[in-house]
mmCIF file of C-alpha atoms and ligand atoms in Angstrom:
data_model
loop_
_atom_site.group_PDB
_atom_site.id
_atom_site.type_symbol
_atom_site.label_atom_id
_atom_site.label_comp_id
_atom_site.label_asym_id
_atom_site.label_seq_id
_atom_site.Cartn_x
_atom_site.Cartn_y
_atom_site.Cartn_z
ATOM 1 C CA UNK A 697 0.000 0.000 0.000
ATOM 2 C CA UNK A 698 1.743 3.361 -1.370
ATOM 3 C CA UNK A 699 0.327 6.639 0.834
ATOM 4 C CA UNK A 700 0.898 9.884 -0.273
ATOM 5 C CA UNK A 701 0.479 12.942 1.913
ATOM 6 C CA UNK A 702 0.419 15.979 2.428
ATOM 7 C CA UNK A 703 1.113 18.605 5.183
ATOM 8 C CA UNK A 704 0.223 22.381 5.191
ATOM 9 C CA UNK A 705 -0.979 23.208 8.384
ATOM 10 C CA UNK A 706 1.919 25.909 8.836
ATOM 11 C CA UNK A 707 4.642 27.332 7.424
ATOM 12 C CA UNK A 708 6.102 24.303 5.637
ATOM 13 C CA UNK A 709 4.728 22.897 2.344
ATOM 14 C CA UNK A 710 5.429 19.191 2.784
ATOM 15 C CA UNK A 711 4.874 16.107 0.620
ATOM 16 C CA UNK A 712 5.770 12.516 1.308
ATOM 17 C CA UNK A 713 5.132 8.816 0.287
ATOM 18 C CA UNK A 714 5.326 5.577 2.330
ATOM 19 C CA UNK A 715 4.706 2.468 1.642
ATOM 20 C CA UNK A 716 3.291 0.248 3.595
ATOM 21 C CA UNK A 717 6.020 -2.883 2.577
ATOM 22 C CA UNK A 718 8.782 -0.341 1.817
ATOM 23 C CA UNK A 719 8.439 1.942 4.158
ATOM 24 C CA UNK A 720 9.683 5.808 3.913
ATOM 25 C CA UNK A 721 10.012 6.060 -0.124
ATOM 26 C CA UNK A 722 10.284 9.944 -0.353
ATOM 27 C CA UNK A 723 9.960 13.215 1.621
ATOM 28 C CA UNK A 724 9.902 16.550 0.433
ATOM 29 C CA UNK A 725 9.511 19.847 2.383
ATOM 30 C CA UNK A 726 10.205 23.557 1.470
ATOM 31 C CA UNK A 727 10.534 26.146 4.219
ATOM 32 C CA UNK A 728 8.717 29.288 4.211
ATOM 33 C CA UNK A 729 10.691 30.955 6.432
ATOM 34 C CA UNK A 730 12.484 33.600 4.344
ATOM 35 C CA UNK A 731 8.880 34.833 3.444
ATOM 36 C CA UNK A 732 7.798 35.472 6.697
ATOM 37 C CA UNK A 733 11.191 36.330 8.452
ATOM 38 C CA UNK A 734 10.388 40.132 7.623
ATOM 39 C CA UNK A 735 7.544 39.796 9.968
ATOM 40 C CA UNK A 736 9.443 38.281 12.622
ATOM 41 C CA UNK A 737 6.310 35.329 12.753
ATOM 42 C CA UNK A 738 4.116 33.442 10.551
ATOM 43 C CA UNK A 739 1.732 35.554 8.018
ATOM 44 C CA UNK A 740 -1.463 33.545 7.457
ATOM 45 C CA UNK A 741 -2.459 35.021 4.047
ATOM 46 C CA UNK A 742 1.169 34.256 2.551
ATOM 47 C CA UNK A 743 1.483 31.457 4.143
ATOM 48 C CA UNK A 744 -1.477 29.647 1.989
ATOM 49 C CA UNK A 745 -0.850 31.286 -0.980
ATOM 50 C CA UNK A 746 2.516 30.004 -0.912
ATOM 51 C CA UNK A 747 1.002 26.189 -0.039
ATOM 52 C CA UNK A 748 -0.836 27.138 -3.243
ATOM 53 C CA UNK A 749 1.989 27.719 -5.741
ATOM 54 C CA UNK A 750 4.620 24.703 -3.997
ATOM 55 C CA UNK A 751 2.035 22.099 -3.582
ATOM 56 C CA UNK A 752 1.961 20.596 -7.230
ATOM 57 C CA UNK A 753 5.749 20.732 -8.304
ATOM 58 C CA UNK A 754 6.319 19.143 -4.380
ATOM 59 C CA UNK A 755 3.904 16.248 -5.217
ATOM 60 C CA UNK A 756 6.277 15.926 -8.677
ATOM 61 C CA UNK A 757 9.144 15.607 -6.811
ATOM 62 C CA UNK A 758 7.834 13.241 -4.308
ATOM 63 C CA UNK A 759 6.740 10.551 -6.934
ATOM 64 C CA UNK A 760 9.353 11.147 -8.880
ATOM 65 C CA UNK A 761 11.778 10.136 -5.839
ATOM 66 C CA UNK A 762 9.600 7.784 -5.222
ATOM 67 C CA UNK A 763 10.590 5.974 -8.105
ATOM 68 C CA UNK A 764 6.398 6.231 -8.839
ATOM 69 C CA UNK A 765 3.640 7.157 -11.086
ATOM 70 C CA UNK A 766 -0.071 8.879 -9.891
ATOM 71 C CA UNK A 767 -1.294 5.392 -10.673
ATOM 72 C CA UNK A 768 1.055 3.239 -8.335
ATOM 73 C CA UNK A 769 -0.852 5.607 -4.945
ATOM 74 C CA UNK A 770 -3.343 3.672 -3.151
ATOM 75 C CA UNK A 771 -4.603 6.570 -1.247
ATOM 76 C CA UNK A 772 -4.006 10.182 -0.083
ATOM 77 C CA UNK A 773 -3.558 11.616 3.420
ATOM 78 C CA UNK A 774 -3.336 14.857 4.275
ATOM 79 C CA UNK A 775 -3.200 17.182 7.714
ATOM 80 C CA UNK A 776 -7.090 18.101 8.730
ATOM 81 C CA UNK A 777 -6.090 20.274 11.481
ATOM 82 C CA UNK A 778 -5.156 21.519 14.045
ATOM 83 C CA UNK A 779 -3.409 24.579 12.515
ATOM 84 C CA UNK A 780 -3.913 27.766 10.296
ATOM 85 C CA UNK A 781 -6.858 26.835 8.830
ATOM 86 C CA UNK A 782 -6.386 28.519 5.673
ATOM 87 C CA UNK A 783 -2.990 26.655 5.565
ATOM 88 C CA UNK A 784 -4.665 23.765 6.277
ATOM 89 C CA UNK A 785 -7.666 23.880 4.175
ATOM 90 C CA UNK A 786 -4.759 24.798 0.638
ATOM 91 C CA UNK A 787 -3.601 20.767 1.188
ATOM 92 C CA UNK A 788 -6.704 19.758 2.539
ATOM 93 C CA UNK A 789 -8.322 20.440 -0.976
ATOM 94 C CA UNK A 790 -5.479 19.232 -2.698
ATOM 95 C CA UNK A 791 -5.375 15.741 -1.207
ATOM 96 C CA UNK A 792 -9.707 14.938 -1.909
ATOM 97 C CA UNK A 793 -8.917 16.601 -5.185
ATOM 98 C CA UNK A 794 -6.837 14.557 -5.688
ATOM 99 C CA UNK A 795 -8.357 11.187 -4.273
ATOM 100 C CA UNK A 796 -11.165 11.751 -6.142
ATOM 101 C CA UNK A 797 -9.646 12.245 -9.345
ATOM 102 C CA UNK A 798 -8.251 8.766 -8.946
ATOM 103 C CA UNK A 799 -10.964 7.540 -7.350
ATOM 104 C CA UNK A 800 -8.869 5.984 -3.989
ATOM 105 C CA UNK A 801 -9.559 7.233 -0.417
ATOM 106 C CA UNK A 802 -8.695 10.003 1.574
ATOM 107 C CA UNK A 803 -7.574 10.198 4.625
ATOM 108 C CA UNK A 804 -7.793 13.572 7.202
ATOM 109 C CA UNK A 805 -5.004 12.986 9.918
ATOM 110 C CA UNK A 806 -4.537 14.856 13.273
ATOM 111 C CA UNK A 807 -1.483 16.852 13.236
ATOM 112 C CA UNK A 808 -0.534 16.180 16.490
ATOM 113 C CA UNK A 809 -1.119 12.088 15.925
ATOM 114 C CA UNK A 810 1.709 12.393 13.058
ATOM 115 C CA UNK A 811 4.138 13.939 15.457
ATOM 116 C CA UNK A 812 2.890 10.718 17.915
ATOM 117 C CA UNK A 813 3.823 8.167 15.278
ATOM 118 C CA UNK A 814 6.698 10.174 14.012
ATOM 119 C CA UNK A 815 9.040 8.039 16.073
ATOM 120 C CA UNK A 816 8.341 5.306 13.727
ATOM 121 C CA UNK A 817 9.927 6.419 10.676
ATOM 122 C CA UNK A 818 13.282 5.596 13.008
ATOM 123 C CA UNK A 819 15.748 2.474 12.556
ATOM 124 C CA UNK A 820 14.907 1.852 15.765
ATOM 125 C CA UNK A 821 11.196 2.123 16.607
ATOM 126 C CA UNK A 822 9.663 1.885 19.926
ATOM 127 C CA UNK A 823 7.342 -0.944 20.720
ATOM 128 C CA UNK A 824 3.707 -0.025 22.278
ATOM 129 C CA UNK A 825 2.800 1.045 24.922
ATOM 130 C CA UNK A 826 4.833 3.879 25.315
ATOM 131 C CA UNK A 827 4.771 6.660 26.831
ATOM 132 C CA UNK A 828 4.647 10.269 24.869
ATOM 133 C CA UNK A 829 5.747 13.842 25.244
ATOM 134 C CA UNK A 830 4.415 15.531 22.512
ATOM 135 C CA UNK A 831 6.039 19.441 22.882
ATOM 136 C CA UNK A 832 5.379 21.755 19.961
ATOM 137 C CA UNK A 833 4.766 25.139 18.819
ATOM 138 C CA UNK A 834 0.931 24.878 19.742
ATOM 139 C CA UNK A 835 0.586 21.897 21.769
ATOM 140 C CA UNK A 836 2.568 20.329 25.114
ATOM 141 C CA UNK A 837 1.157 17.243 25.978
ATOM 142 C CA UNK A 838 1.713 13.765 27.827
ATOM 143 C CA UNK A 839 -0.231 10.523 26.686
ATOM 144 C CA UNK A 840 -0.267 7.010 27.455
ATOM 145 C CA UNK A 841 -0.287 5.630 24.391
ATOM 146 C CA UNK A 842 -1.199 1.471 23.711
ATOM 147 C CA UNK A 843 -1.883 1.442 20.225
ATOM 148 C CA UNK A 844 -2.665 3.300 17.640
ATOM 149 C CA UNK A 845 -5.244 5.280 18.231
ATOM 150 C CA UNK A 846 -5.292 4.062 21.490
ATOM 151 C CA UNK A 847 -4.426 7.326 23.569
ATOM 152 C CA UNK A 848 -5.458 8.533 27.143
ATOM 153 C CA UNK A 849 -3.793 12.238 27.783
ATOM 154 C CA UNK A 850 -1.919 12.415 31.127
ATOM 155 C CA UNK A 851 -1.201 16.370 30.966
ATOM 156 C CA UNK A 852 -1.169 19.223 28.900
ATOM 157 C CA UNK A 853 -0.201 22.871 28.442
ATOM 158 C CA UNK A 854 -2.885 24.639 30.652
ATOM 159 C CA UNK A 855 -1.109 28.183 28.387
ATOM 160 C CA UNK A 856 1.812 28.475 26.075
ATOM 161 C CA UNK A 857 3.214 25.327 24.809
ATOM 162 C CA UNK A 858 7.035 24.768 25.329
ATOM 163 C CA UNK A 859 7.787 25.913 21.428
ATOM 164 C CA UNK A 860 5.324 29.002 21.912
ATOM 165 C CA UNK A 861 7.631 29.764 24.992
ATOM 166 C CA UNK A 862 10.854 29.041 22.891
ATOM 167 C CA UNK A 863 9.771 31.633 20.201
ATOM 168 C CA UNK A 864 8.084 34.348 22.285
ATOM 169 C CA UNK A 865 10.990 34.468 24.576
ATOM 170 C CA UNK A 866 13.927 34.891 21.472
ATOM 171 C CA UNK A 867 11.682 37.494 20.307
ATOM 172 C CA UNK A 868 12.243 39.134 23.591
ATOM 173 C CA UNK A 869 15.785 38.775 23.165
ATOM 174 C CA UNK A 870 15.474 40.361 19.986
ATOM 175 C CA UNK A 871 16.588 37.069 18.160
ATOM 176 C CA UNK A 872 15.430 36.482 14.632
ATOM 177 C CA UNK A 873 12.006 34.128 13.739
ATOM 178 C CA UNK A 874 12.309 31.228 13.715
ATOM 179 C CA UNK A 875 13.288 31.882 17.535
ATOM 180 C CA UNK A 876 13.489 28.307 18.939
ATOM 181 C CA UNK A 877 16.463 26.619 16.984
ATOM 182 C CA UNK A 878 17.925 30.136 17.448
ATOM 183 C CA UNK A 879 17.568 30.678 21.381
ATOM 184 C CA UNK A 880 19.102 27.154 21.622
ATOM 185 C CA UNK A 881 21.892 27.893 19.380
ATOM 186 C CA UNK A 882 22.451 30.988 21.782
ATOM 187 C CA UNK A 883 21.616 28.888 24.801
ATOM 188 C CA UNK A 884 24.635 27.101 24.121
ATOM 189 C CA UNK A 885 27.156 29.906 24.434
ATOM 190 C CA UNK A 886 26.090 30.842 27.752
ATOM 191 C CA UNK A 887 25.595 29.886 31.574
ATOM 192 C CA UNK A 888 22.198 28.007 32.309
ATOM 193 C CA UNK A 889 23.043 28.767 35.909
ATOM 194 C CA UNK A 890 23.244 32.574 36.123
ATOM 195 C CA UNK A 891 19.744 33.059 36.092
ATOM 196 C CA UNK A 892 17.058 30.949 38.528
ATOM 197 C CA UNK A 893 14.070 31.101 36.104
ATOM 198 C CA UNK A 894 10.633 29.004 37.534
ATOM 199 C CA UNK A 895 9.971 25.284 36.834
ATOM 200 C CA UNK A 896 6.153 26.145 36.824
ATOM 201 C CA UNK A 897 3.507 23.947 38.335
ATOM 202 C CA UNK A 898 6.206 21.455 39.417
ATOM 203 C CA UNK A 899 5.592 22.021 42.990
ATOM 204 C CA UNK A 900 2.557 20.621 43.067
ATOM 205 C CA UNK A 901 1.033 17.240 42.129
ATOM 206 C CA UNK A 902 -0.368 16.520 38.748
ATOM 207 C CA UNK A 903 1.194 16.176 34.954
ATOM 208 C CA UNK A 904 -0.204 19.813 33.272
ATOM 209 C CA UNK A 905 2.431 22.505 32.395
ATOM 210 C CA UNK A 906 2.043 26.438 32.248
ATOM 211 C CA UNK A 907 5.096 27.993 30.402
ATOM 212 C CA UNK A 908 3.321 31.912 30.199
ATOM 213 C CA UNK A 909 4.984 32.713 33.386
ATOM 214 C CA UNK A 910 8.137 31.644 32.759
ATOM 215 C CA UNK A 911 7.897 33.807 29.616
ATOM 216 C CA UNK A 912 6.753 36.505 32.228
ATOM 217 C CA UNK A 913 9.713 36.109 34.233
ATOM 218 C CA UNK A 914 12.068 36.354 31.514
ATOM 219 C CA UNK A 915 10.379 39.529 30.516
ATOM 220 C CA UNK A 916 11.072 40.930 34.175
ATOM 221 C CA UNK A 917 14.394 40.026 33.469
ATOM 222 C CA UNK A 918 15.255 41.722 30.238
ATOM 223 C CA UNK A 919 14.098 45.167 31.800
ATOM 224 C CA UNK A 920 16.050 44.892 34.822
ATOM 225 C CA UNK A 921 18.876 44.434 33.097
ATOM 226 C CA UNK A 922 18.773 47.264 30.314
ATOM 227 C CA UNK A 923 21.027 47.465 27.711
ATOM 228 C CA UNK A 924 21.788 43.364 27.197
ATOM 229 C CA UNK A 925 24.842 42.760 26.105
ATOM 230 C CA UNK A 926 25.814 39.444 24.416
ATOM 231 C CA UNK A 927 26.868 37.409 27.560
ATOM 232 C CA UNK A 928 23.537 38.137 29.471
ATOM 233 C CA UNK A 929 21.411 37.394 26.480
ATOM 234 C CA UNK A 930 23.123 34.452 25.767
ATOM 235 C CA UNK A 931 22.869 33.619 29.861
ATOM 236 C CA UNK A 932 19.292 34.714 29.691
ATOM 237 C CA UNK A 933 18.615 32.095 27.084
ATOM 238 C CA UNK A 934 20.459 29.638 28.356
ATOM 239 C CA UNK A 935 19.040 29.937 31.903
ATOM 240 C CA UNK A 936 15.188 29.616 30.171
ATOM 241 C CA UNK A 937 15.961 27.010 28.086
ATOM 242 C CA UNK A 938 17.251 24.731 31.296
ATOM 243 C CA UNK A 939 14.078 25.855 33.410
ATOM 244 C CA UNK A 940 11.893 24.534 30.199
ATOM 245 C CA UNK A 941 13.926 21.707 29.433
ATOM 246 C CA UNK A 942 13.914 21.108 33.796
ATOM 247 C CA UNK A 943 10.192 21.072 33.783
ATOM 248 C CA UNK A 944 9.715 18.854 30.673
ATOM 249 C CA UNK A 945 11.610 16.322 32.159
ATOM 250 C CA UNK A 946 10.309 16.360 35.943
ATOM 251 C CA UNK A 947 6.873 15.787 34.898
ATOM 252 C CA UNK A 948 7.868 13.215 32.559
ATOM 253 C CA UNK A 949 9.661 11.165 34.987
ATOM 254 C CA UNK A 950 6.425 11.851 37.146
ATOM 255 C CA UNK A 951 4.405 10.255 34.810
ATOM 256 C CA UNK A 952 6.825 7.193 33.712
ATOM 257 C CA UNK A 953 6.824 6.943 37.528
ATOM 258 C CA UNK A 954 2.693 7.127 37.814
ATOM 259 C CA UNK A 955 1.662 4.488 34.805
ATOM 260 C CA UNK A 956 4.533 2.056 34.913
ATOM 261 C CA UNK A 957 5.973 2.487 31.656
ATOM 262 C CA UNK A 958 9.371 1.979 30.556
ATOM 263 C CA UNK A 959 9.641 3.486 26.960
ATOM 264 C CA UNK A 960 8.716 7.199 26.426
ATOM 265 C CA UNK A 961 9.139 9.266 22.641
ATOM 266 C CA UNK A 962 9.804 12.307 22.520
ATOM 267 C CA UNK A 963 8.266 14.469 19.364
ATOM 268 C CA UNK A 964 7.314 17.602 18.011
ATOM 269 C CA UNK A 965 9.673 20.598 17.097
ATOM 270 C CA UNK A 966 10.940 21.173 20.644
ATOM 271 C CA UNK A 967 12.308 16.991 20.437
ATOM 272 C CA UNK A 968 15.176 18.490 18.230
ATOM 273 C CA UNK A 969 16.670 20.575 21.328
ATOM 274 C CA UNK A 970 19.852 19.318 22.305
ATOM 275 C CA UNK A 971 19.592 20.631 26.001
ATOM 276 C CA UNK A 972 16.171 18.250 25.968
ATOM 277 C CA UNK A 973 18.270 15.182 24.739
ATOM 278 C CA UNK A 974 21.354 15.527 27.000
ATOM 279 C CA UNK A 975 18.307 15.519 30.191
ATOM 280 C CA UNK A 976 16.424 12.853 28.674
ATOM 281 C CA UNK A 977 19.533 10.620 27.605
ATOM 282 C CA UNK A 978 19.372 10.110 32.030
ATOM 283 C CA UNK A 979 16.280 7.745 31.975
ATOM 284 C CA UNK A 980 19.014 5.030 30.362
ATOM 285 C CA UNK A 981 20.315 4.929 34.113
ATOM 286 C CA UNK A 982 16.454 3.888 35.152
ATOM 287 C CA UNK A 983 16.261 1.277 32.732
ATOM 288 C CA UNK A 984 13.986 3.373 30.816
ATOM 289 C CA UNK A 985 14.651 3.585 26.845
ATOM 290 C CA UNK A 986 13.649 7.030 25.345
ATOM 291 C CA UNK A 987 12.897 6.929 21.547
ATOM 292 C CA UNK A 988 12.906 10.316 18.979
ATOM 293 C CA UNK A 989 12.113 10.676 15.415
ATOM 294 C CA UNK A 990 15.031 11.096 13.307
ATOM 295 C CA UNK A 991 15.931 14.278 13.442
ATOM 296 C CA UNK A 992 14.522 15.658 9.951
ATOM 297 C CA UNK A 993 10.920 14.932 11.552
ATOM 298 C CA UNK A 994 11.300 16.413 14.960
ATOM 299 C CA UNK A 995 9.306 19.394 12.920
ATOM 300 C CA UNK A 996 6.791 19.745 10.522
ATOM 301 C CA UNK A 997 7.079 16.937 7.967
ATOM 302 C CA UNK A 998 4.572 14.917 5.730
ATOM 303 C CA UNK A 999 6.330 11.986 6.367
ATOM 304 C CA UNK A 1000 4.879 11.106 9.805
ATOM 305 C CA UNK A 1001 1.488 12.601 7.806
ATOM 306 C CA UNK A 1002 1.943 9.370 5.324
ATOM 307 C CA UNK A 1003 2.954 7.157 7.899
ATOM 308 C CA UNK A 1004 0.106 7.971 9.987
ATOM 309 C CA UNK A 1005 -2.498 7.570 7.060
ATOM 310 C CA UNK A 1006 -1.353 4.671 5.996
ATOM 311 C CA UNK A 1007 -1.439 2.757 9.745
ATOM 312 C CA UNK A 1008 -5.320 3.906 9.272
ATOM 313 C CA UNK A 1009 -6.041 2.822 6.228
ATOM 314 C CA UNK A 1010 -4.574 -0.314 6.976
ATOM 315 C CA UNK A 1011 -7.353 -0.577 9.494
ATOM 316 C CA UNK A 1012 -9.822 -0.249 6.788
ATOM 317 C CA UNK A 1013 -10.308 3.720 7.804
ATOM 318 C CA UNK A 1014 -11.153 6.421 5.408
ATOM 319 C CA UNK A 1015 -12.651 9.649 4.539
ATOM 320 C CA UNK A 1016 -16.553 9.024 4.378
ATOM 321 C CA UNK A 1017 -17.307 11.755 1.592
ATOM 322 C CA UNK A 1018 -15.896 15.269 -0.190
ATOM 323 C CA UNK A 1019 -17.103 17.419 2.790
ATOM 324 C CA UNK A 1020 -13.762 19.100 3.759
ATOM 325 C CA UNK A 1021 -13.892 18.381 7.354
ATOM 326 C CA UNK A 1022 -11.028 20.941 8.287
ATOM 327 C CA UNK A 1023 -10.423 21.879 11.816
ATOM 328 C CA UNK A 1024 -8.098 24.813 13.682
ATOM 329 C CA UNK A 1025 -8.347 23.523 16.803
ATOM 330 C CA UNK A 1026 -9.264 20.355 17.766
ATOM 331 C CA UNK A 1027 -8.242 17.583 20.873
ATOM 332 C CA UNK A 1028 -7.204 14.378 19.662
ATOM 333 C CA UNK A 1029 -7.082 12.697 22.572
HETATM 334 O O1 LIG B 948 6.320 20.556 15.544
HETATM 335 P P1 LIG B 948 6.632 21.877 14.990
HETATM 336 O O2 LIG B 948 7.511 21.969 13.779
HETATM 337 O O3 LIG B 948 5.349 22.678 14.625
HETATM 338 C C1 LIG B 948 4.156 22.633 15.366
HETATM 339 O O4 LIG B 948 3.406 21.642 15.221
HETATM 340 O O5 LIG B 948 3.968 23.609 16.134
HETATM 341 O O6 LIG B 948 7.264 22.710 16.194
HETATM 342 C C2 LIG B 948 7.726 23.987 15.996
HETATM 343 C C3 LIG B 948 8.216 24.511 17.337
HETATM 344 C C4 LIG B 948 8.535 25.981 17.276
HETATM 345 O O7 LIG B 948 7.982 26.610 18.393
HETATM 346 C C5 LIG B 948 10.055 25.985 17.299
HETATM 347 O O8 LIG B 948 10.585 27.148 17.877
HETATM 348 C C6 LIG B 948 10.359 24.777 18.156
HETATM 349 O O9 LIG B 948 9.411 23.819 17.725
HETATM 350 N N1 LIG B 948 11.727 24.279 17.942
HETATM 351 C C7 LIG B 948 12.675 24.268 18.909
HETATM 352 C C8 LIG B 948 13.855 23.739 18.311
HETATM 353 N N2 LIG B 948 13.570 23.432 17.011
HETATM 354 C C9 LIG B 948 12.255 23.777 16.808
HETATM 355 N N3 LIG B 948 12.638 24.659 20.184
HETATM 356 C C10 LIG B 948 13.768 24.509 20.917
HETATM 357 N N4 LIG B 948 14.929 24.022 20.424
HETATM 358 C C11 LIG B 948 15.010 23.632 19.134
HETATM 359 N N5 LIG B 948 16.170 23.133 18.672
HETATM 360 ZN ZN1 LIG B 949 3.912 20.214 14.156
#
């Protein structure tokens, strides 16, 4: 079974095909970010237009690396939400157009169940159940997870997720968008310890996180200091990123501790933060094994889209009609 999706709920344009015998047969994504770096975020409008324009020469190049023709596709998956829902809604259309014009199924995904799965596409793949920190730029979230489909959430962001935090916070410290990868890369250059930022919620019971007053704090920080020059910011960042990365891990261990488990994934954009890995590489010492996507589908990717759709439609599942059932928000679990 060959599955060919597509992702647009953001700022990438992403196209991908797996097979279900093969496995991982191509993967194509082009970055928006020069068009929006001007506006120091992500422009809606743009944003879909440029879905618009990149979708059909992506799909080219995905078949065509592939090694496949329009024919050889069994069926087409594609991101239904959550996201940008005009985003959304460009490769939403595509993918029923699409189907339909081939006359195979299509398949809406959850966004948020790619990132789940995305530590499949690895050599080494974590058997269920597992435990999962899903940590994003819109969602932070921990799951028990037994199957597929099979997910009961633990905890979740009760504000900002952790990425949200990441990218508000470099804006504060003037740092260019995308502002995650680039407060880490700053993080990196200075002291984690010069600064006691909050691990929020963490002294209380329970597995929900709140990252807006950590951001809050930061911002307290940056004015009291003035002027920054490069060693505070790059202490400032450092410092936030270990109070984020601190927190993440506490209330993981508190729920590995809580349901048992010995495997936990780690996924979303945040998963790619070195700071995160170097914590989580300490569960090895609990006999607990800690599983990531590879490291091209930590973000935004239609791969883990394909992989997804193609796990459901092994299960016999399927859109039911054309309706575009779209969503910007939406729980999964
Ligand atoms: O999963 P993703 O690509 O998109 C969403 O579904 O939101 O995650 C993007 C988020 C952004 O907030 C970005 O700043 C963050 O992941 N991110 C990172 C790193 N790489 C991406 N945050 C911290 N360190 C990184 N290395
Ligand atoms: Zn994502």
């Amino acid at each position: 079974m060959k599955v060919l999706a597509i992702e647009s709920s953001c700022d990438e344009t992403a196209v991908a095909v797996y097979d279900s015998a093969r496995g991982l047969l191509s993967s194509e994504i082009y970055s928006q970010i020069p068009l929006h770096r001007d506006f120091s975020g992500v422009v809606p409008e743009l944003a879909s237009r440029e879905h618009v324009e990149k979708l059909l020469p992506l799909v080219e190049d995905a078949l065509d690396h592939a090694g496949c023709e329009l024919l050889d596709i069994n069926a087409v998956a594609y991101t239904a939400g959550p996201g940008l829902i005009g985003a959304v809604m460009t490769g939403a259309m595509w993918a029923k157009a699409l189907a339909y014009s081939l006359n195979i199924p299509s398949l809406g995904i959850h966004h948020m169940e790619g990132h789940l799965l995305a530590p499949m596409l690895a050599d080494e793949k974590p058997d269920f159940p597992f435990l999962a920190l899903l940590v994003s730029g819109g969602h932070t979230l921990l799951a028990s997870v037994k199957g597929l489909g099979e997910y009961t959430l633990l905890g979740e962001s009760i504000d900002d997720a952790a990425g949200e935090a990441f990218d508000k916070t470099a804006k504060l410290l003037g740092l260019p968008y995308p502002g995650g990868p680039e407060l880490a890369r700053l993080a990196m250059k200075g002291d984690a310890s010069r600064f006691a930022f909050p691990r929020p919620m963490c002294d209380r019971p329970g597995l929900d996180f709140s990252f807006s007053g950590l951001k809050t704090s930061v911002l307290h920080t940056v004015k009291k200091c003035g002027a920054l020059d490069e060693t505070t910011r790059a202490d400032i960042a450092a410092s936030f990123q270990e109070a984020v990365v601190d927190t993440l891990f506490l209330k993981t261990e508190r729920a590995l501790k809580a349901t048992g488990l010995k495997r936990v994934i780690v996924s979303g954009g945040v998963s790619a933060n070195a700071r995160l890995r170097a914590y989580f590489s300490r569960l090895d010492a609990q006999g607990i094994q800690v599983f990531y996507p590879p490291m091209a589908f930590c973000t935004d990717n239609a791969a883990m889209i394909a992989y997804a759709g193609c796990q459901r439609l092994l299960r016999g599942e399927k859109d039911h009609d054309l309706a575009l059932d779209v969503f910007a928000r939406r729980d999964f679990l």
